[in-house]
Protein backbone atom coordinates (compact mmCIF):
# COMPACT_ATOMS: atom_id res chain seq x y z
CA UNK A 1 0.00 0.00 0.00
CA UNK A 2 1.11 3.51 -0.74
CA UNK A 3 1.07 6.45 1.61
CA UNK A 4 2.27 10.02 1.78
CA UNK A 5 3.25 12.02 4.83
CA UNK A 6 3.44 15.79 4.71
CA UNK A 7 5.27 17.23 7.68
CA UNK A 8 3.76 20.47 8.88
CA UNK A 9 0.11 21.22 8.21
CA UNK A 10 0.91 24.94 8.27
CA UNK A 11 4.06 26.68 7.06
CA UNK A 12 4.64 30.43 7.23
CA UNK A 13 7.40 32.27 5.38
CA UNK A 14 8.25 35.87 4.64
CA UNK A 15 7.94 37.20 1.13
CA UNK A 16 11.26 36.59 -0.65
CA UNK A 17 12.28 33.76 1.67
CA UNK A 18 12.89 30.14 0.76
CA UNK A 19 9.86 27.88 0.62
CA UNK A 20 10.36 24.27 1.73
CA UNK A 21 7.40 21.90 1.96
CA UNK A 22 8.18 18.36 3.04
CA UNK A 23 6.83 15.13 1.63
CA UNK A 24 7.81 11.56 2.42
CA UNK A 25 6.29 8.60 0.67
CA UNK A 26 5.92 4.89 1.11
CA UNK A 27 5.52 2.65 -1.89
CA UNK A 28 6.23 -0.99 -2.66
CA UNK A 29 7.01 -0.18 -6.30
CA UNK A 30 8.88 2.66 -7.98
CA UNK A 31 6.54 5.56 -7.49
CA UNK A 32 5.30 8.40 -9.57
CA UNK A 33 5.15 11.51 -7.37
CA UNK A 34 3.19 14.72 -7.75
CA UNK A 35 2.74 18.10 -6.16
CA UNK A 36 -0.60 19.85 -6.58
CA UNK A 37 -1.63 23.33 -5.40
CA UNK A 38 -5.14 24.29 -4.35
CA UNK A 39 -6.26 27.90 -4.10
CA UNK A 40 -9.37 28.71 -2.05
CA UNK A 41 -12.57 27.37 -3.58
CA UNK A 42 -10.71 25.94 -6.55
CA UNK A 43 -9.69 22.51 -7.74
CA UNK A 44 -6.20 21.11 -7.67
CA UNK A 45 -3.62 22.36 -10.16
CA UNK A 46 -0.57 20.28 -11.05
CA UNK A 47 2.70 21.95 -10.05
CA UNK A 48 5.11 19.20 -11.10
CA UNK A 49 5.53 15.46 -11.35
CA UNK A 50 8.30 12.88 -11.07
CA UNK A 51 8.05 9.94 -13.43
CA UNK A 52 11.42 8.18 -12.98
CA UNK A 53 13.41 10.41 -15.33
CA UNK A 54 15.48 13.25 -13.85
CA UNK A 55 15.45 13.32 -10.05
CA UNK A 56 15.26 17.12 -9.96
CA UNK A 57 11.94 18.20 -11.37
CA UNK A 58 11.07 21.74 -12.31
CA UNK A 59 7.48 22.87 -12.28
CA UNK A 60 5.38 25.94 -12.80
CA UNK A 61 5.64 29.21 -10.89
CA UNK A 62 9.32 28.65 -10.01
CA UNK A 63 8.77 25.53 -7.91
CA UNK A 64 10.95 22.46 -8.05
CA UNK A 65 11.24 19.17 -6.21
CA UNK A 66 13.95 16.56 -5.80
CA UNK A 67 13.29 12.84 -5.64
CA UNK A 68 15.57 11.16 -3.09
CA UNK A 69 15.07 7.42 -3.06
CA UNK A 70 17.38 6.83 -0.10
CA UNK A 71 15.31 9.23 2.01
CA UNK A 72 11.95 8.35 0.39
CA UNK A 73 11.38 12.07 0.07
CA UNK A 74 10.05 14.47 -2.53
CA UNK A 75 10.29 17.91 -0.94
CA UNK A 76 8.99 20.98 -2.75
CA UNK A 77 11.07 24.16 -2.83
CA UNK A 78 10.99 27.66 -4.23
CA UNK A 79 13.92 30.05 -3.76
CA UNK A 80 11.85 33.19 -3.19
CA UNK A 81 8.26 33.20 -1.95
CA UNK A 82 5.67 35.51 -3.43
CA UNK A 83 2.40 36.57 -1.89
CA UNK A 84 0.56 34.75 -4.67
CA UNK A 85 2.08 31.44 -3.50
CA UNK A 86 -0.22 31.38 -0.47
CA UNK A 87 -2.34 28.26 -0.95
CA UNK A 88 -2.62 24.64 0.13
CA UNK A 89 -0.14 22.18 -1.30
CA UNK A 90 -0.70 18.45 -1.66
CA UNK A 91 1.86 15.77 -2.31
CA UNK A 92 0.58 12.59 -3.98
CA UNK A 93 1.92 9.20 -5.00
CA UNK A 94 0.73 6.99 -7.80
CA UNK A 95 1.21 3.30 -8.28
CA UNK A 96 0.69 2.80 -11.98
CA UNK A 97 0.14 -0.85 -11.31
CA UNK A 98 -2.93 0.27 -9.43
CA UNK A 99 -4.30 2.12 -12.40
CA UNK A 100 -3.03 5.59 -11.69
CA UNK A 101 -4.81 5.87 -8.36
CA UNK A 102 -3.47 8.94 -6.57
CA UNK A 103 -2.92 8.75 -2.84
CA UNK A 104 -2.69 12.23 -1.34
CA UNK A 105 -1.12 13.58 1.79
CA UNK A 106 -3.12 15.71 4.19
CA UNK A 107 -1.80 18.95 2.73
CA UNK A 108 0.31 21.89 3.87
CA UNK A 109 -1.17 25.36 4.09
CA UNK A 110 1.45 27.91 3.03
CA UNK A 111 1.16 31.44 4.38
CA UNK A 112 3.33 34.20 2.95
CA UNK A 113 3.82 37.29 5.08
CA UNK A 114 5.14 40.73 4.18
CA UNK B 1 -8.85 24.29 -24.13
CA UNK B 2 -11.64 24.08 -21.58
CA UNK B 3 -10.85 22.38 -18.30
CA UNK B 4 -12.92 19.95 -16.28
CA UNK B 5 -16.36 21.40 -15.64
CA UNK B 6 -18.41 20.61 -12.55
CA UNK B 7 -21.81 21.71 -11.39
CA UNK B 8 -23.18 22.84 -9.11
CA UNK B 9 -20.30 24.56 -7.33
CA UNK B 10 -22.16 24.61 -4.03
CA UNK B 11 -25.06 22.58 -2.67
CA UNK B 12 -26.80 22.71 0.69
CA UNK B 13 -29.32 20.01 1.53
CA UNK B 14 -30.93 18.46 4.57
CA UNK B 15 -30.00 14.97 5.66
CA UNK B 16 -31.89 12.12 4.01
CA UNK B 17 -32.35 14.19 0.83
CA UNK B 18 -30.86 13.04 -2.49
CA UNK B 19 -28.19 15.02 -4.31
CA UNK B 20 -26.41 14.72 -7.65
CA UNK B 21 -23.20 16.17 -9.01
CA UNK B 22 -22.28 16.51 -12.66
CA UNK B 23 -18.87 16.45 -14.33
CA UNK B 24 -17.77 17.08 -17.90
CA UNK B 25 -14.13 16.05 -18.45
CA UNK B 26 -11.61 17.61 -20.79
CA UNK B 27 -12.49 16.75 -24.37
CA UNK B 28 -10.87 13.50 -25.48
CA UNK B 29 -10.01 12.30 -21.98
CA UNK B 30 -10.99 8.67 -21.61
CA UNK B 31 -10.41 8.30 -17.89
CA UNK B 32 -12.60 10.04 -15.33
CA UNK B 33 -12.23 10.07 -11.54
CA UNK B 34 -14.43 11.14 -8.66
CA UNK B 35 -12.70 12.10 -5.41
CA UNK B 36 -14.05 13.21 -2.04
CA UNK B 37 -12.11 15.77 -0.03
CA UNK B 38 -13.04 16.10 3.63
CA UNK B 39 -12.16 19.27 5.48
CA UNK B 40 -8.45 19.42 6.23
CA UNK B 41 -7.68 16.28 4.27
CA UNK B 42 -6.37 15.32 0.86
CA UNK B 43 -8.74 13.96 -1.79
CA UNK B 44 -9.65 10.27 -1.67
CA UNK B 45 -10.65 8.32 -4.75
CA UNK B 46 -14.26 7.17 -4.90
CA UNK B 47 -14.47 5.74 -8.40
CA UNK B 48 -12.51 5.61 -11.65
CA UNK B 49 -13.93 5.15 -15.15
CA UNK B 50 -12.21 4.01 -18.31
CA UNK B 51 -14.65 5.19 -20.94
CA UNK B 52 -18.03 3.83 -19.78
CA UNK B 53 -16.62 1.15 -17.50
CA UNK B 54 -16.14 1.65 -13.78
CA UNK B 55 -12.76 -0.05 -13.30
CA UNK B 56 -12.21 0.87 -9.65
CA UNK B 57 -15.15 1.51 -7.35
CA UNK B 58 -13.74 -0.19 -4.29
CA UNK B 59 -13.94 3.00 -2.18
CA UNK B 60 -17.46 3.96 -3.23
CA UNK B 61 -20.04 3.45 -0.42
CA UNK B 62 -22.45 1.53 -2.58
CA UNK B 63 -25.32 1.55 -0.12
CA UNK B 64 -25.96 5.22 -0.77
CA UNK B 65 -23.62 6.34 -3.55
CA UNK B 66 -23.99 5.63 -7.25
CA UNK B 67 -22.27 6.92 -10.35
CA UNK B 68 -22.69 6.64 -14.07
CA UNK B 69 -20.89 7.59 -17.24
CA UNK B 70 -23.29 6.34 -19.85
CA UNK B 71 -21.71 7.60 -23.07
CA UNK B 72 -18.14 7.66 -21.88
CA UNK B 73 -18.07 11.45 -21.65
CA UNK B 74 -19.79 13.27 -18.80
CA UNK B 75 -20.58 11.64 -15.50
CA UNK B 76 -22.99 11.97 -12.60
CA UNK B 77 -22.36 11.07 -8.96
CA UNK B 78 -25.40 10.62 -6.75
CA UNK B 79 -25.96 10.28 -3.03
CA UNK B 80 -29.27 8.97 -1.74
CA UNK B 81 -29.98 9.53 1.06
CA UNK B 82 -27.36 12.02 2.19
CA UNK B 83 -25.95 11.87 5.72
CA UNK B 84 -24.27 14.54 7.80
CA UNK B 85 -20.90 12.88 7.26
CA UNK B 86 -21.20 13.33 3.51
CA UNK B 87 -20.41 17.04 3.84
CA UNK B 88 -17.25 17.46 1.78
CA UNK B 89 -15.92 18.74 -1.53
CA UNK B 90 -16.49 16.33 -4.41
CA UNK B 91 -13.84 16.64 -7.06
CA UNK B 92 -13.88 15.31 -10.58
CA UNK B 93 -10.69 14.73 -12.54
CA UNK B 94 -9.84 13.40 -15.97
CA UNK B 95 -6.81 12.11 -17.82
CA UNK B 96 -6.10 11.25 -21.41
CA UNK B 97 -5.44 7.65 -20.54
CA UNK B 98 -5.24 5.82 -17.23
CA UNK B 99 -1.51 6.45 -16.83
CA UNK B 100 -1.49 10.14 -17.59
CA UNK B 101 -1.63 13.28 -15.50
CA UNK B 102 -4.96 13.95 -13.84
CA UNK B 103 -6.57 17.35 -14.29
CA UNK B 104 -9.06 18.46 -11.64
CA UNK B 105 -12.24 20.45 -11.79
CA UNK B 106 -13.17 23.15 -9.25
CA UNK B 107 -15.27 20.74 -7.19
CA UNK B 108 -18.74 20.79 -5.64
CA UNK B 109 -18.90 21.77 -1.99
CA UNK B 110 -21.71 19.80 -0.34
CA UNK B 111 -23.14 20.80 3.02
CA UNK B 112 -25.60 18.42 4.67
CA UNK B 113 -27.65 19.95 7.48
GROMACS .gro file of C-alpha atoms in nm:
model
  227
    1UNK     CA    1   0.000   0.000   0.000
    2UNK     CA    2   0.111   0.351  -0.074
    3UNK     CA    3   0.107   0.645   0.161
    4UNK     CA    4   0.227   1.002   0.178
    5UNK     CA    5   0.325   1.202   0.483
    6UNK     CA    6   0.344   1.579   0.471
    7UNK     CA    7   0.527   1.723   0.768
    8UNK     CA    8   0.376   2.047   0.888
    9UNK     CA    9   0.011   2.122   0.821
   10UNK     CA   10   0.091   2.494   0.827
   11UNK     CA   11   0.406   2.668   0.706
   12UNK     CA   12   0.464   3.043   0.723
   13UNK     CA   13   0.740   3.227   0.538
   14UNK     CA   14   0.825   3.587   0.464
   15UNK     CA   15   0.794   3.720   0.113
   16UNK     CA   16   1.126   3.659  -0.065
   17UNK     CA   17   1.228   3.376   0.167
   18UNK     CA   18   1.289   3.014   0.076
   19UNK     CA   19   0.986   2.788   0.062
   20UNK     CA   20   1.036   2.427   0.173
   21UNK     CA   21   0.740   2.190   0.196
   22UNK     CA   22   0.818   1.836   0.304
   23UNK     CA   23   0.683   1.513   0.163
   24UNK     CA   24   0.781   1.156   0.242
   25UNK     CA   25   0.629   0.860   0.067
   26UNK     CA   26   0.592   0.489   0.111
   27UNK     CA   27   0.552   0.265  -0.189
   28UNK     CA   28   0.623  -0.099  -0.266
   29UNK     CA   29   0.701  -0.018  -0.630
   30UNK     CA   30   0.888   0.266  -0.798
   31UNK     CA   31   0.654   0.556  -0.749
   32UNK     CA   32   0.530   0.840  -0.957
   33UNK     CA   33   0.515   1.151  -0.737
   34UNK     CA   34   0.319   1.472  -0.775
   35UNK     CA   35   0.274   1.810  -0.616
   36UNK     CA   36  -0.060   1.985  -0.658
   37UNK     CA   37  -0.163   2.333  -0.540
   38UNK     CA   38  -0.514   2.429  -0.435
   39UNK     CA   39  -0.626   2.790  -0.410
   40UNK     CA   40  -0.937   2.871  -0.205
   41UNK     CA   41  -1.257   2.737  -0.358
   42UNK     CA   42  -1.071   2.594  -0.655
   43UNK     CA   43  -0.969   2.251  -0.774
   44UNK     CA   44  -0.620   2.111  -0.767
   45UNK     CA   45  -0.362   2.236  -1.016
   46UNK     CA   46  -0.057   2.028  -1.105
   47UNK     CA   47   0.270   2.195  -1.005
   48UNK     CA   48   0.511   1.920  -1.110
   49UNK     CA   49   0.553   1.546  -1.135
   50UNK     CA   50   0.830   1.288  -1.107
   51UNK     CA   51   0.805   0.994  -1.343
   52UNK     CA   52   1.142   0.818  -1.298
   53UNK     CA   53   1.341   1.041  -1.533
   54UNK     CA   54   1.548   1.325  -1.385
   55UNK     CA   55   1.545   1.332  -1.005
   56UNK     CA   56   1.526   1.712  -0.996
   57UNK     CA   57   1.194   1.820  -1.137
   58UNK     CA   58   1.107   2.174  -1.231
   59UNK     CA   59   0.748   2.287  -1.228
   60UNK     CA   60   0.538   2.594  -1.280
   61UNK     CA   61   0.564   2.921  -1.089
   62UNK     CA   62   0.932   2.865  -1.001
   63UNK     CA   63   0.877   2.553  -0.791
   64UNK     CA   64   1.095   2.246  -0.805
   65UNK     CA   65   1.124   1.917  -0.621
   66UNK     CA   66   1.395   1.656  -0.580
   67UNK     CA   67   1.329   1.284  -0.564
   68UNK     CA   68   1.557   1.116  -0.309
   69UNK     CA   69   1.507   0.742  -0.306
   70UNK     CA   70   1.738   0.683  -0.010
   71UNK     CA   71   1.531   0.923   0.201
   72UNK     CA   72   1.195   0.835   0.039
   73UNK     CA   73   1.138   1.207   0.007
   74UNK     CA   74   1.005   1.447  -0.253
   75UNK     CA   75   1.029   1.791  -0.094
   76UNK     CA   76   0.899   2.098  -0.275
   77UNK     CA   77   1.107   2.416  -0.283
   78UNK     CA   78   1.099   2.766  -0.423
   79UNK     CA   79   1.392   3.005  -0.376
   80UNK     CA   80   1.185   3.319  -0.319
   81UNK     CA   81   0.826   3.320  -0.195
   82UNK     CA   82   0.567   3.551  -0.343
   83UNK     CA   83   0.240   3.657  -0.189
   84UNK     CA   84   0.056   3.475  -0.467
   85UNK     CA   85   0.208   3.144  -0.350
   86UNK     CA   86  -0.022   3.138  -0.047
   87UNK     CA   87  -0.234   2.826  -0.095
   88UNK     CA   88  -0.262   2.464   0.013
   89UNK     CA   89  -0.014   2.218  -0.130
   90UNK     CA   90  -0.070   1.845  -0.166
   91UNK     CA   91   0.186   1.577  -0.231
   92UNK     CA   92   0.058   1.259  -0.398
   93UNK     CA   93   0.192   0.920  -0.500
   94UNK     CA   94   0.073   0.699  -0.780
   95UNK     CA   95   0.121   0.330  -0.828
   96UNK     CA   96   0.069   0.280  -1.198
   97UNK     CA   97   0.014  -0.085  -1.131
   98UNK     CA   98  -0.293   0.027  -0.943
   99UNK     CA   99  -0.430   0.212  -1.240
  100UNK     CA  100  -0.303   0.559  -1.169
  101UNK     CA  101  -0.481   0.587  -0.836
  102UNK     CA  102  -0.347   0.894  -0.657
  103UNK     CA  103  -0.292   0.875  -0.284
  104UNK     CA  104  -0.269   1.223  -0.134
  105UNK     CA  105  -0.112   1.358   0.179
  106UNK     CA  106  -0.312   1.571   0.419
  107UNK     CA  107  -0.180   1.895   0.273
  108UNK     CA  108   0.031   2.189   0.387
  109UNK     CA  109  -0.117   2.536   0.409
  110UNK     CA  110   0.145   2.791   0.303
  111UNK     CA  111   0.116   3.144   0.438
  112UNK     CA  112   0.333   3.420   0.295
  113UNK     CA  113   0.382   3.729   0.508
  114UNK     CA  114   0.514   4.073   0.418
  115UNK     CA  115  -0.885   2.429  -2.413
  116UNK     CA  116  -1.164   2.408  -2.158
  117UNK     CA  117  -1.085   2.238  -1.830
  118UNK     CA  118  -1.292   1.995  -1.628
  119UNK     CA  119  -1.636   2.140  -1.564
  120UNK     CA  120  -1.841   2.061  -1.255
  121UNK     CA  121  -2.181   2.171  -1.139
  122UNK     CA  122  -2.318   2.284  -0.911
  123UNK     CA  123  -2.030   2.456  -0.733
  124UNK     CA  124  -2.216   2.461  -0.403
  125UNK     CA  125  -2.506   2.258  -0.267
  126UNK     CA  126  -2.680   2.271   0.069
  127UNK     CA  127  -2.932   2.001   0.153
  128UNK     CA  128  -3.093   1.846   0.457
  129UNK     CA  129  -3.000   1.497   0.566
  130UNK     CA  130  -3.189   1.212   0.401
  131UNK     CA  131  -3.235   1.419   0.083
  132UNK     CA  132  -3.086   1.304  -0.249
  133UNK     CA  133  -2.819   1.502  -0.431
  134UNK     CA  134  -2.641   1.472  -0.765
  135UNK     CA  135  -2.320   1.617  -0.901
  136UNK     CA  136  -2.228   1.651  -1.266
  137UNK     CA  137  -1.887   1.645  -1.433
  138UNK     CA  138  -1.777   1.708  -1.790
  139UNK     CA  139  -1.413   1.605  -1.845
  140UNK     CA  140  -1.161   1.761  -2.079
  141UNK     CA  141  -1.249   1.675  -2.437
  142UNK     CA  142  -1.087   1.350  -2.548
  143UNK     CA  143  -1.001   1.230  -2.198
  144UNK     CA  144  -1.099   0.867  -2.161
  145UNK     CA  145  -1.041   0.830  -1.789
  146UNK     CA  146  -1.260   1.004  -1.533
  147UNK     CA  147  -1.223   1.007  -1.154
  148UNK     CA  148  -1.443   1.114  -0.866
  149UNK     CA  149  -1.270   1.210  -0.541
  150UNK     CA  150  -1.405   1.321  -0.204
  151UNK     CA  151  -1.211   1.577  -0.003
  152UNK     CA  152  -1.304   1.610   0.363
  153UNK     CA  153  -1.216   1.927   0.548
  154UNK     CA  154  -0.845   1.942   0.623
  155UNK     CA  155  -0.768   1.628   0.427
  156UNK     CA  156  -0.637   1.532   0.086
  157UNK     CA  157  -0.874   1.396  -0.179
  158UNK     CA  158  -0.965   1.027  -0.167
  159UNK     CA  159  -1.065   0.832  -0.475
  160UNK     CA  160  -1.426   0.717  -0.490
  161UNK     CA  161  -1.447   0.574  -0.840
  162UNK     CA  162  -1.251   0.561  -1.165
  163UNK     CA  163  -1.393   0.515  -1.515
  164UNK     CA  164  -1.221   0.401  -1.831
  165UNK     CA  165  -1.465   0.519  -2.094
  166UNK     CA  166  -1.803   0.383  -1.978
  167UNK     CA  167  -1.662   0.115  -1.750
  168UNK     CA  168  -1.614   0.165  -1.378
  169UNK     CA  169  -1.276  -0.005  -1.330
  170UNK     CA  170  -1.221   0.087  -0.965
  171UNK     CA  171  -1.515   0.151  -0.735
  172UNK     CA  172  -1.374  -0.019  -0.429
  173UNK     CA  173  -1.394   0.300  -0.218
  174UNK     CA  174  -1.746   0.396  -0.323
  175UNK     CA  175  -2.004   0.345  -0.042
  176UNK     CA  176  -2.245   0.153  -0.258
  177UNK     CA  177  -2.532   0.155  -0.012
  178UNK     CA  178  -2.596   0.522  -0.077
  179UNK     CA  179  -2.362   0.634  -0.355
  180UNK     CA  180  -2.399   0.563  -0.725
  181UNK     CA  181  -2.227   0.692  -1.035
  182UNK     CA  182  -2.269   0.664  -1.407
  183UNK     CA  183  -2.089   0.759  -1.724
  184UNK     CA  184  -2.329   0.634  -1.985
  185UNK     CA  185  -2.171   0.760  -2.307
  186UNK     CA  186  -1.814   0.766  -2.188
  187UNK     CA  187  -1.807   1.145  -2.165
  188UNK     CA  188  -1.979   1.327  -1.880
  189UNK     CA  189  -2.058   1.164  -1.550
  190UNK     CA  190  -2.299   1.197  -1.260
  191UNK     CA  191  -2.236   1.107  -0.896
  192UNK     CA  192  -2.540   1.062  -0.675
  193UNK     CA  193  -2.596   1.028  -0.303
  194UNK     CA  194  -2.927   0.897  -0.174
  195UNK     CA  195  -2.998   0.953   0.106
  196UNK     CA  196  -2.736   1.202   0.219
  197UNK     CA  197  -2.595   1.187   0.572
  198UNK     CA  198  -2.427   1.454   0.780
  199UNK     CA  199  -2.090   1.288   0.726
  200UNK     CA  200  -2.120   1.333   0.351
  201UNK     CA  201  -2.041   1.704   0.384
  202UNK     CA  202  -1.725   1.746   0.178
  203UNK     CA  203  -1.592   1.874  -0.153
  204UNK     CA  204  -1.649   1.633  -0.441
  205UNK     CA  205  -1.384   1.664  -0.706
  206UNK     CA  206  -1.388   1.531  -1.058
  207UNK     CA  207  -1.069   1.473  -1.254
  208UNK     CA  208  -0.984   1.340  -1.597
  209UNK     CA  209  -0.681   1.211  -1.782
  210UNK     CA  210  -0.610   1.125  -2.141
  211UNK     CA  211  -0.544   0.765  -2.054
  212UNK     CA  212  -0.524   0.582  -1.723
  213UNK     CA  213  -0.151   0.645  -1.683
  214UNK     CA  214  -0.149   1.014  -1.759
  215UNK     CA  215  -0.163   1.328  -1.550
  216UNK     CA  216  -0.496   1.395  -1.384
  217UNK     CA  217  -0.657   1.735  -1.429
  218UNK     CA  218  -0.906   1.846  -1.164
  219UNK     CA  219  -1.224   2.045  -1.179
  220UNK     CA  220  -1.317   2.315  -0.925
  221UNK     CA  221  -1.527   2.074  -0.719
  222UNK     CA  222  -1.874   2.079  -0.564
  223UNK     CA  223  -1.890   2.177  -0.199
  224UNK     CA  224  -2.171   1.980  -0.034
  225UNK     CA  225  -2.314   2.080   0.302
  226UNK     CA  226  -2.560   1.842   0.467
  227UNK     CA  227  -2.765   1.995   0.748
   0.00000   0.00000   0.00000
